[in-house]
């Protein structure tokens, strides 16, 4: 049965999904910045070669370090059975282990967990599903799993570690030895210049930078030019001044469609930003 959750319960259920994962952990989030509690949970699983972790992140194709912190990659890359994949169009958030899943508005980002108003739809394997051997508890589970499985297939694999084993007793017994590593992500993160996070606090005064309302990358603050060059060229195709965009030009936080070319700044930030409006 699906369950609507929010607030502290949302954070608790997200942590539980990580904690109870023993065979499978799927993480789909445009932004990755691990909360201290999530880090603590994952530390205990670093030696579990049977736990397959799949991470899909996105956004910021010009500088992916704005979507995936190098420190978090350094922590995650040592897991023996892990894939990290990239999809530039990603906006969805989904977290699942072998027994439950969470469809959510919340990024796997400590700022989101601590500050934002977020929600989630939690599903779990039912007793009926366990008795029949069917992983999926209902149609929602099945459709969500298949959808994100396809998202993973269509995304670009930037890092992968595949466990290797020594076999004995005619293949009946296996012992983990090491993992084969394929790595493109290290070079990409090392070559990316870490710029301002789109979740930076909005309290800074007299700042001269803003954020592209379509990509979230840092640009000069100018409410009449709230796009980076690439996003502006895309916008020029239709020149729709009311088209819903993704970020606040002043703070860089997600706007959930409440910003546009004609209104590039979230209403709650208008008072702080108006002294800089050109």
Short mmCIF file of C-alpha atoms in Angstrom, two decimals:
data_model
loop_
_atom_site.label_atom_id
_atom_site.label_comp_id
_atom_site.label_asym_id
_atom_site.label_seq_id
_atom_site.Cartn_x
_atom_site.Cartn_y
_atom_site.Cartn_z
CA UNK A 1 0.00 0.00 0.00
CA UNK A 2 1.27 3.48 -0.88
CA UNK A 3 1.62 6.00 1.95
CA UNK A 4 1.99 9.79 1.82
CA UNK A 5 4.75 11.07 4.12
CA UNK A 6 6.36 14.42 4.90
CA UNK A 7 8.60 16.25 7.36
CA UNK A 8 10.59 14.23 9.86
CA UNK A 9 8.87 11.01 8.78
CA UNK A 10 10.16 11.52 5.25
CA UNK A 11 13.74 11.84 6.48
CA UNK A 12 13.30 8.82 8.75
CA UNK A 13 11.92 6.61 5.96
CA UNK A 14 14.67 7.69 3.57
CA UNK A 15 17.29 6.76 6.16
CA UNK A 16 15.52 3.44 6.76
CA UNK A 17 15.68 2.56 3.05
CA UNK A 18 19.46 3.02 3.17
CA UNK A 19 19.78 1.17 6.47
CA UNK A 20 17.77 -1.90 5.41
CA UNK A 21 19.37 -2.29 1.98
CA UNK A 22 21.28 -5.58 1.85
CA UNK A 23 20.94 -6.62 -1.81
CA UNK A 24 19.90 -3.53 -3.75
CA UNK A 25 20.01 0.24 -3.30
CA UNK A 26 18.76 2.56 -6.05
CA UNK A 27 19.37 6.30 -5.73
CA UNK A 28 17.89 8.68 -8.31
CA UNK A 29 18.52 12.34 -7.50
CA UNK A 30 19.70 15.25 -9.68
CA UNK A 31 21.85 16.51 -6.82
CA UNK A 32 23.98 14.38 -4.51
CA UNK A 33 25.31 15.79 -1.24
CA UNK A 34 25.14 13.17 1.47
CA UNK A 35 23.72 14.07 4.86
CA UNK A 36 25.86 13.03 7.85
CA UNK A 37 23.20 10.49 8.90
CA UNK A 38 23.21 8.86 5.46
CA UNK A 39 27.00 8.72 5.52
CA UNK A 40 26.91 6.97 8.90
CA UNK A 41 24.44 4.38 7.61
CA UNK A 42 26.44 3.67 4.46
CA UNK A 43 29.76 3.30 6.29
CA UNK A 44 28.55 0.01 7.77
CA UNK A 45 27.87 -1.38 4.27
CA UNK A 46 31.20 -0.69 2.60
CA UNK A 47 32.33 -4.31 2.82
CA UNK A 48 29.07 -5.82 1.51
CA UNK A 49 29.90 -7.04 -2.00
CA UNK A 50 26.36 -8.44 -2.36
CA UNK A 51 24.79 -4.97 -2.08
CA UNK A 52 24.41 -3.55 -5.60
CA UNK A 53 24.20 0.24 -5.56
CA UNK A 54 22.97 2.20 -8.58
CA UNK A 55 23.14 6.00 -8.47
CA UNK A 56 21.74 8.29 -11.17
CA UNK A 57 22.36 12.02 -10.93
CA UNK A 58 21.90 14.90 -13.38
CA UNK A 59 21.81 18.63 -14.22
CA UNK A 60 24.79 20.97 -14.70
CA UNK A 61 26.20 19.26 -17.78
CA UNK A 62 28.75 22.10 -18.14
CA UNK A 63 30.05 21.44 -14.63
CA UNK A 64 28.78 18.23 -13.04
CA UNK A 65 30.72 18.98 -9.85
CA UNK A 66 27.78 21.26 -9.02
CA UNK A 67 25.53 18.18 -8.96
CA UNK A 68 27.82 15.61 -7.35
CA UNK A 69 30.32 16.62 -4.70
CA UNK A 70 33.81 15.25 -5.16
CA UNK A 71 33.99 14.39 -1.43
CA UNK A 72 30.91 12.19 -1.73
CA UNK A 73 32.31 10.46 -4.79
CA UNK A 74 35.54 9.74 -2.90
CA UNK A 75 33.44 8.08 -0.21
CA UNK A 76 31.19 6.11 -2.56
CA UNK A 77 33.78 4.92 -5.08
CA UNK A 78 35.20 2.32 -2.67
CA UNK A 79 31.99 0.30 -2.50
CA UNK A 80 32.65 -3.08 -4.14
CA UNK A 81 29.45 -3.23 -6.25
CA UNK A 82 28.37 0.19 -7.50
CA UNK A 83 27.35 2.10 -10.63
CA UNK A 84 27.19 5.89 -10.89
CA UNK A 85 25.32 7.15 -13.93
CA UNK A 86 24.49 10.57 -15.39
CA UNK A 87 21.37 11.91 -17.11
CA UNK A 88 21.39 15.64 -17.89
CA UNK A 89 17.57 15.87 -18.07
CA UNK A 90 16.99 14.25 -14.70
CA UNK A 91 14.58 15.99 -12.35
CA UNK A 92 12.89 12.98 -10.69
CA UNK A 93 13.82 11.62 -7.25
CA UNK A 94 13.48 7.94 -6.34
CA UNK A 95 15.04 5.77 -3.64
CA UNK A 96 14.56 2.02 -3.27
CA UNK A 97 15.95 -1.10 -1.67
CA UNK A 98 14.81 -4.71 -2.13
CA UNK A 99 11.71 -4.27 0.03
CA UNK A 100 10.52 -0.65 -0.20
CA UNK A 101 10.68 2.44 -2.39
CA UNK A 102 10.19 6.17 -2.05
CA UNK A 103 9.01 8.50 -4.80
CA UNK A 104 9.78 11.99 -3.57
CA UNK A 105 10.21 15.68 -4.29
CA UNK A 106 13.43 15.68 -2.24
CA UNK A 107 16.96 15.56 -3.60
CA UNK A 108 19.56 13.50 -1.77
CA UNK A 109 21.00 16.79 -0.60
CA UNK A 110 21.57 17.82 3.01
CA UNK A 111 20.11 21.31 2.42
CA UNK A 112 16.87 19.78 1.11
CA UNK A 113 16.61 17.41 4.08
CA UNK A 114 17.21 20.18 6.61
CA UNK A 115 15.33 23.15 5.12
CA UNK A 116 12.85 22.43 2.33
CA UNK A 117 9.18 21.53 2.45
CA UNK A 118 9.21 18.10 0.81
CA UNK A 119 6.98 15.03 0.49
CA UNK A 120 7.18 11.41 -0.55
CA UNK A 121 5.08 8.41 -1.54
CA UNK A 122 6.31 5.31 0.28
CA UNK A 123 5.57 1.78 -0.94
CA UNK A 124 6.53 -1.52 0.68
CA UNK A 125 6.37 -5.18 -0.26
CA UNK A 126 3.23 -6.65 1.25
CA UNK A 127 2.88 -10.04 2.95
CA UNK A 128 1.05 -11.21 -0.18
CA UNK A 129 4.00 -10.16 -2.31
CA UNK A 130 6.42 -12.03 -0.05
CA UNK A 131 4.33 -15.21 -0.08
CA UNK A 132 4.03 -15.23 -3.87
CA UNK A 133 7.65 -14.34 -4.41
CA UNK A 134 6.62 -11.20 -6.27
CA UNK A 135 8.90 -8.22 -5.45
CA UNK A 136 6.27 -5.70 -6.41
CA UNK A 137 3.57 -4.96 -3.85
CA UNK A 138 1.25 -3.19 -6.32
CA UNK A 139 1.08 -1.58 -9.74
CA UNK A 140 2.71 1.64 -8.48
CA UNK A 141 5.81 -0.29 -7.37
CA UNK A 142 6.07 -2.13 -10.64
CA UNK A 143 5.58 0.89 -12.87
CA UNK A 144 8.03 3.04 -10.88
CA UNK A 145 10.70 0.33 -10.83
CA UNK A 146 10.42 -0.34 -14.55
CA UNK A 147 10.44 3.37 -15.36
CA UNK A 148 13.63 4.08 -13.42
CA UNK A 149 15.20 0.90 -14.74
CA UNK A 150 14.74 2.37 -18.21
CA UNK A 151 16.11 5.73 -17.05
CA UNK A 152 19.22 3.90 -15.87
CA UNK A 153 19.60 2.06 -19.18
CA UNK A 154 19.37 5.33 -21.11
CA UNK A 155 21.78 7.21 -18.86
CA UNK A 156 25.56 7.37 -19.22
CA UNK A 157 27.62 5.16 -16.93
CA UNK A 158 30.52 7.23 -15.54
CA UNK A 159 31.74 4.89 -12.83
CA UNK A 160 31.33 1.18 -12.22
CA UNK A 161 32.84 -1.40 -9.89
CA UNK A 162 32.00 -5.04 -10.56
CA UNK A 163 32.86 -7.62 -7.88
CA UNK A 164 35.03 -10.60 -8.85
CA UNK A 165 35.10 -13.95 -7.04
CA UNK A 166 37.13 -17.10 -6.57
CA UNK A 167 34.91 -20.14 -6.96
CA UNK A 168 35.25 -23.55 -5.28
CA UNK A 169 33.16 -26.70 -4.81
CA UNK A 170 32.18 -26.68 -8.49
CA UNK A 171 30.94 -23.13 -8.30
CA UNK A 172 28.77 -23.65 -5.21
CA UNK A 173 31.00 -21.49 -3.05
CA UNK A 174 32.30 -18.05 -3.97
CA UNK A 175 34.72 -15.76 -2.18
CA UNK A 176 34.94 -12.08 -3.02
CA UNK A 177 38.46 -11.10 -4.06
CA UNK A 178 38.37 -7.64 -5.67
CA UNK A 179 36.33 -5.38 -7.94
CA UNK A 180 36.97 -4.44 -11.54
CA UNK A 181 36.75 -0.64 -11.90
CA UNK A 182 35.72 1.50 -14.88
CA UNK A 183 36.12 5.20 -14.14
CA UNK A 184 35.36 8.30 -16.20
CA UNK A 185 33.91 10.29 -13.30
CA UNK A 186 37.18 11.03 -11.48
CA UNK A 187 38.57 12.96 -14.44
CA UNK A 188 35.33 14.85 -14.96
CA UNK A 189 35.14 15.93 -11.32
CA UNK A 190 38.82 16.83 -11.17
CA UNK A 191 38.57 18.96 -14.30
CA UNK A 192 35.38 20.70 -13.16
CA UNK A 193 35.83 23.96 -11.32
CA UNK A 194 33.65 23.80 -8.24
CA UNK A 195 31.29 26.76 -8.44
CA UNK A 196 28.59 27.97 -6.14
CA UNK A 197 26.04 25.36 -5.10
CA UNK A 198 22.46 26.07 -6.24
CA UNK A 199 21.48 25.55 -2.58
CA UNK A 200 23.64 28.34 -1.12
CA UNK A 201 22.04 30.34 1.67
CA UNK A 202 20.17 33.38 0.38
CA UNK A 203 21.23 35.62 3.25
CA UNK A 204 24.42 37.00 1.65
CA UNK A 205 24.25 40.73 1.01
CA UNK A 206 25.86 42.75 -1.77
CA UNK A 207 26.52 39.71 -3.90
CA UNK A 208 27.21 40.28 -7.58
CA UNK A 209 26.43 36.80 -8.83
CA UNK A 210 23.14 35.14 -9.65
CA UNK A 211 22.01 31.83 -11.12
CA UNK A 212 20.67 30.75 -14.47
CA UNK A 213 16.97 30.07 -13.99
CA UNK A 214 17.09 27.09 -16.38
CA UNK A 215 20.36 25.30 -15.48
CA UNK A 216 21.21 26.62 -12.00
CA UNK A 217 24.79 27.54 -12.93
CA UNK A 218 26.33 30.70 -11.50
CA UNK A 219 26.15 33.80 -13.74
CA UNK A 220 26.32 37.59 -13.18
CA UNK A 221 23.27 38.86 -11.31
CA UNK A 222 20.97 40.69 -13.72
CA UNK A 223 17.21 40.17 -13.54
CA UNK A 224 16.88 41.23 -17.21
CA UNK A 225 19.36 38.52 -18.28
CA UNK A 226 18.62 35.55 -16.00
CA UNK A 227 20.00 32.87 -18.38
CA UNK A 228 23.47 31.51 -19.08
CA UNK A 229 24.45 31.75 -22.74
CA UNK A 230 23.46 28.17 -23.57
CA UNK A 231 20.05 28.44 -21.86
CA UNK A 232 19.39 31.84 -23.47
CA UNK A 233 19.95 30.40 -26.96
CA UNK A 234 17.46 27.64 -26.11
CA UNK A 235 14.93 30.18 -24.79
CA UNK A 236 15.23 32.28 -27.96
CA UNK A 237 13.59 29.50 -29.99
CA UNK A 238 10.16 30.38 -28.56
CA UNK A 239 10.78 33.53 -26.47
CA UNK A 240 8.06 32.54 -24.02
CA UNK A 241 8.49 34.98 -21.13
CA UNK A 242 6.08 33.03 -18.92
CA UNK A 243 7.62 29.58 -19.52
CA UNK A 244 8.16 27.88 -16.18
CA UNK A 245 11.84 27.61 -15.24
CA UNK A 246 13.68 25.60 -12.58
CA UNK A 247 15.72 27.95 -10.37
CA UNK A 248 15.61 31.32 -8.62
CA UNK A 249 17.96 33.85 -10.21
CA UNK A 250 18.74 35.36 -6.80
CA UNK A 251 19.28 32.30 -4.58
CA UNK A 252 19.83 29.41 -6.99
CA UNK A 253 17.35 27.21 -5.11
CA UNK A 254 14.81 25.10 -7.02
CA UNK A 255 11.73 27.14 -7.90
CA UNK A 256 9.44 24.26 -8.91
CA UNK A 257 8.21 26.22 -11.91
CA UNK A 258 7.51 29.45 -10.00
CA UNK A 259 10.14 31.42 -11.92
CA UNK A 260 10.22 32.51 -15.56
CA UNK A 261 11.97 35.07 -17.78
CA UNK A 262 9.43 37.67 -16.71
CA UNK A 263 9.64 36.66 -13.03
CA UNK A 264 13.13 35.24 -12.48
CA UNK A 265 13.18 35.67 -8.68
CA UNK A 266 11.07 33.76 -6.18
CA UNK A 267 8.56 35.96 -4.36
CA UNK A 268 10.07 35.14 -0.94
CA UNK A 269 13.45 36.46 -2.13
CA UNK A 270 12.16 39.63 -3.77
CA UNK A 271 12.75 41.90 -0.76
CA UNK A 272 16.39 40.84 -0.44
CA UNK A 273 17.01 41.01 -4.17
CA UNK A 274 15.28 44.27 -5.08
CA UNK A 275 18.27 46.45 -4.16
CA UNK A 276 20.21 44.69 -6.94
CA UNK A 277 17.53 44.75 -9.66
CA UNK A 278 18.76 46.54 -12.74
#
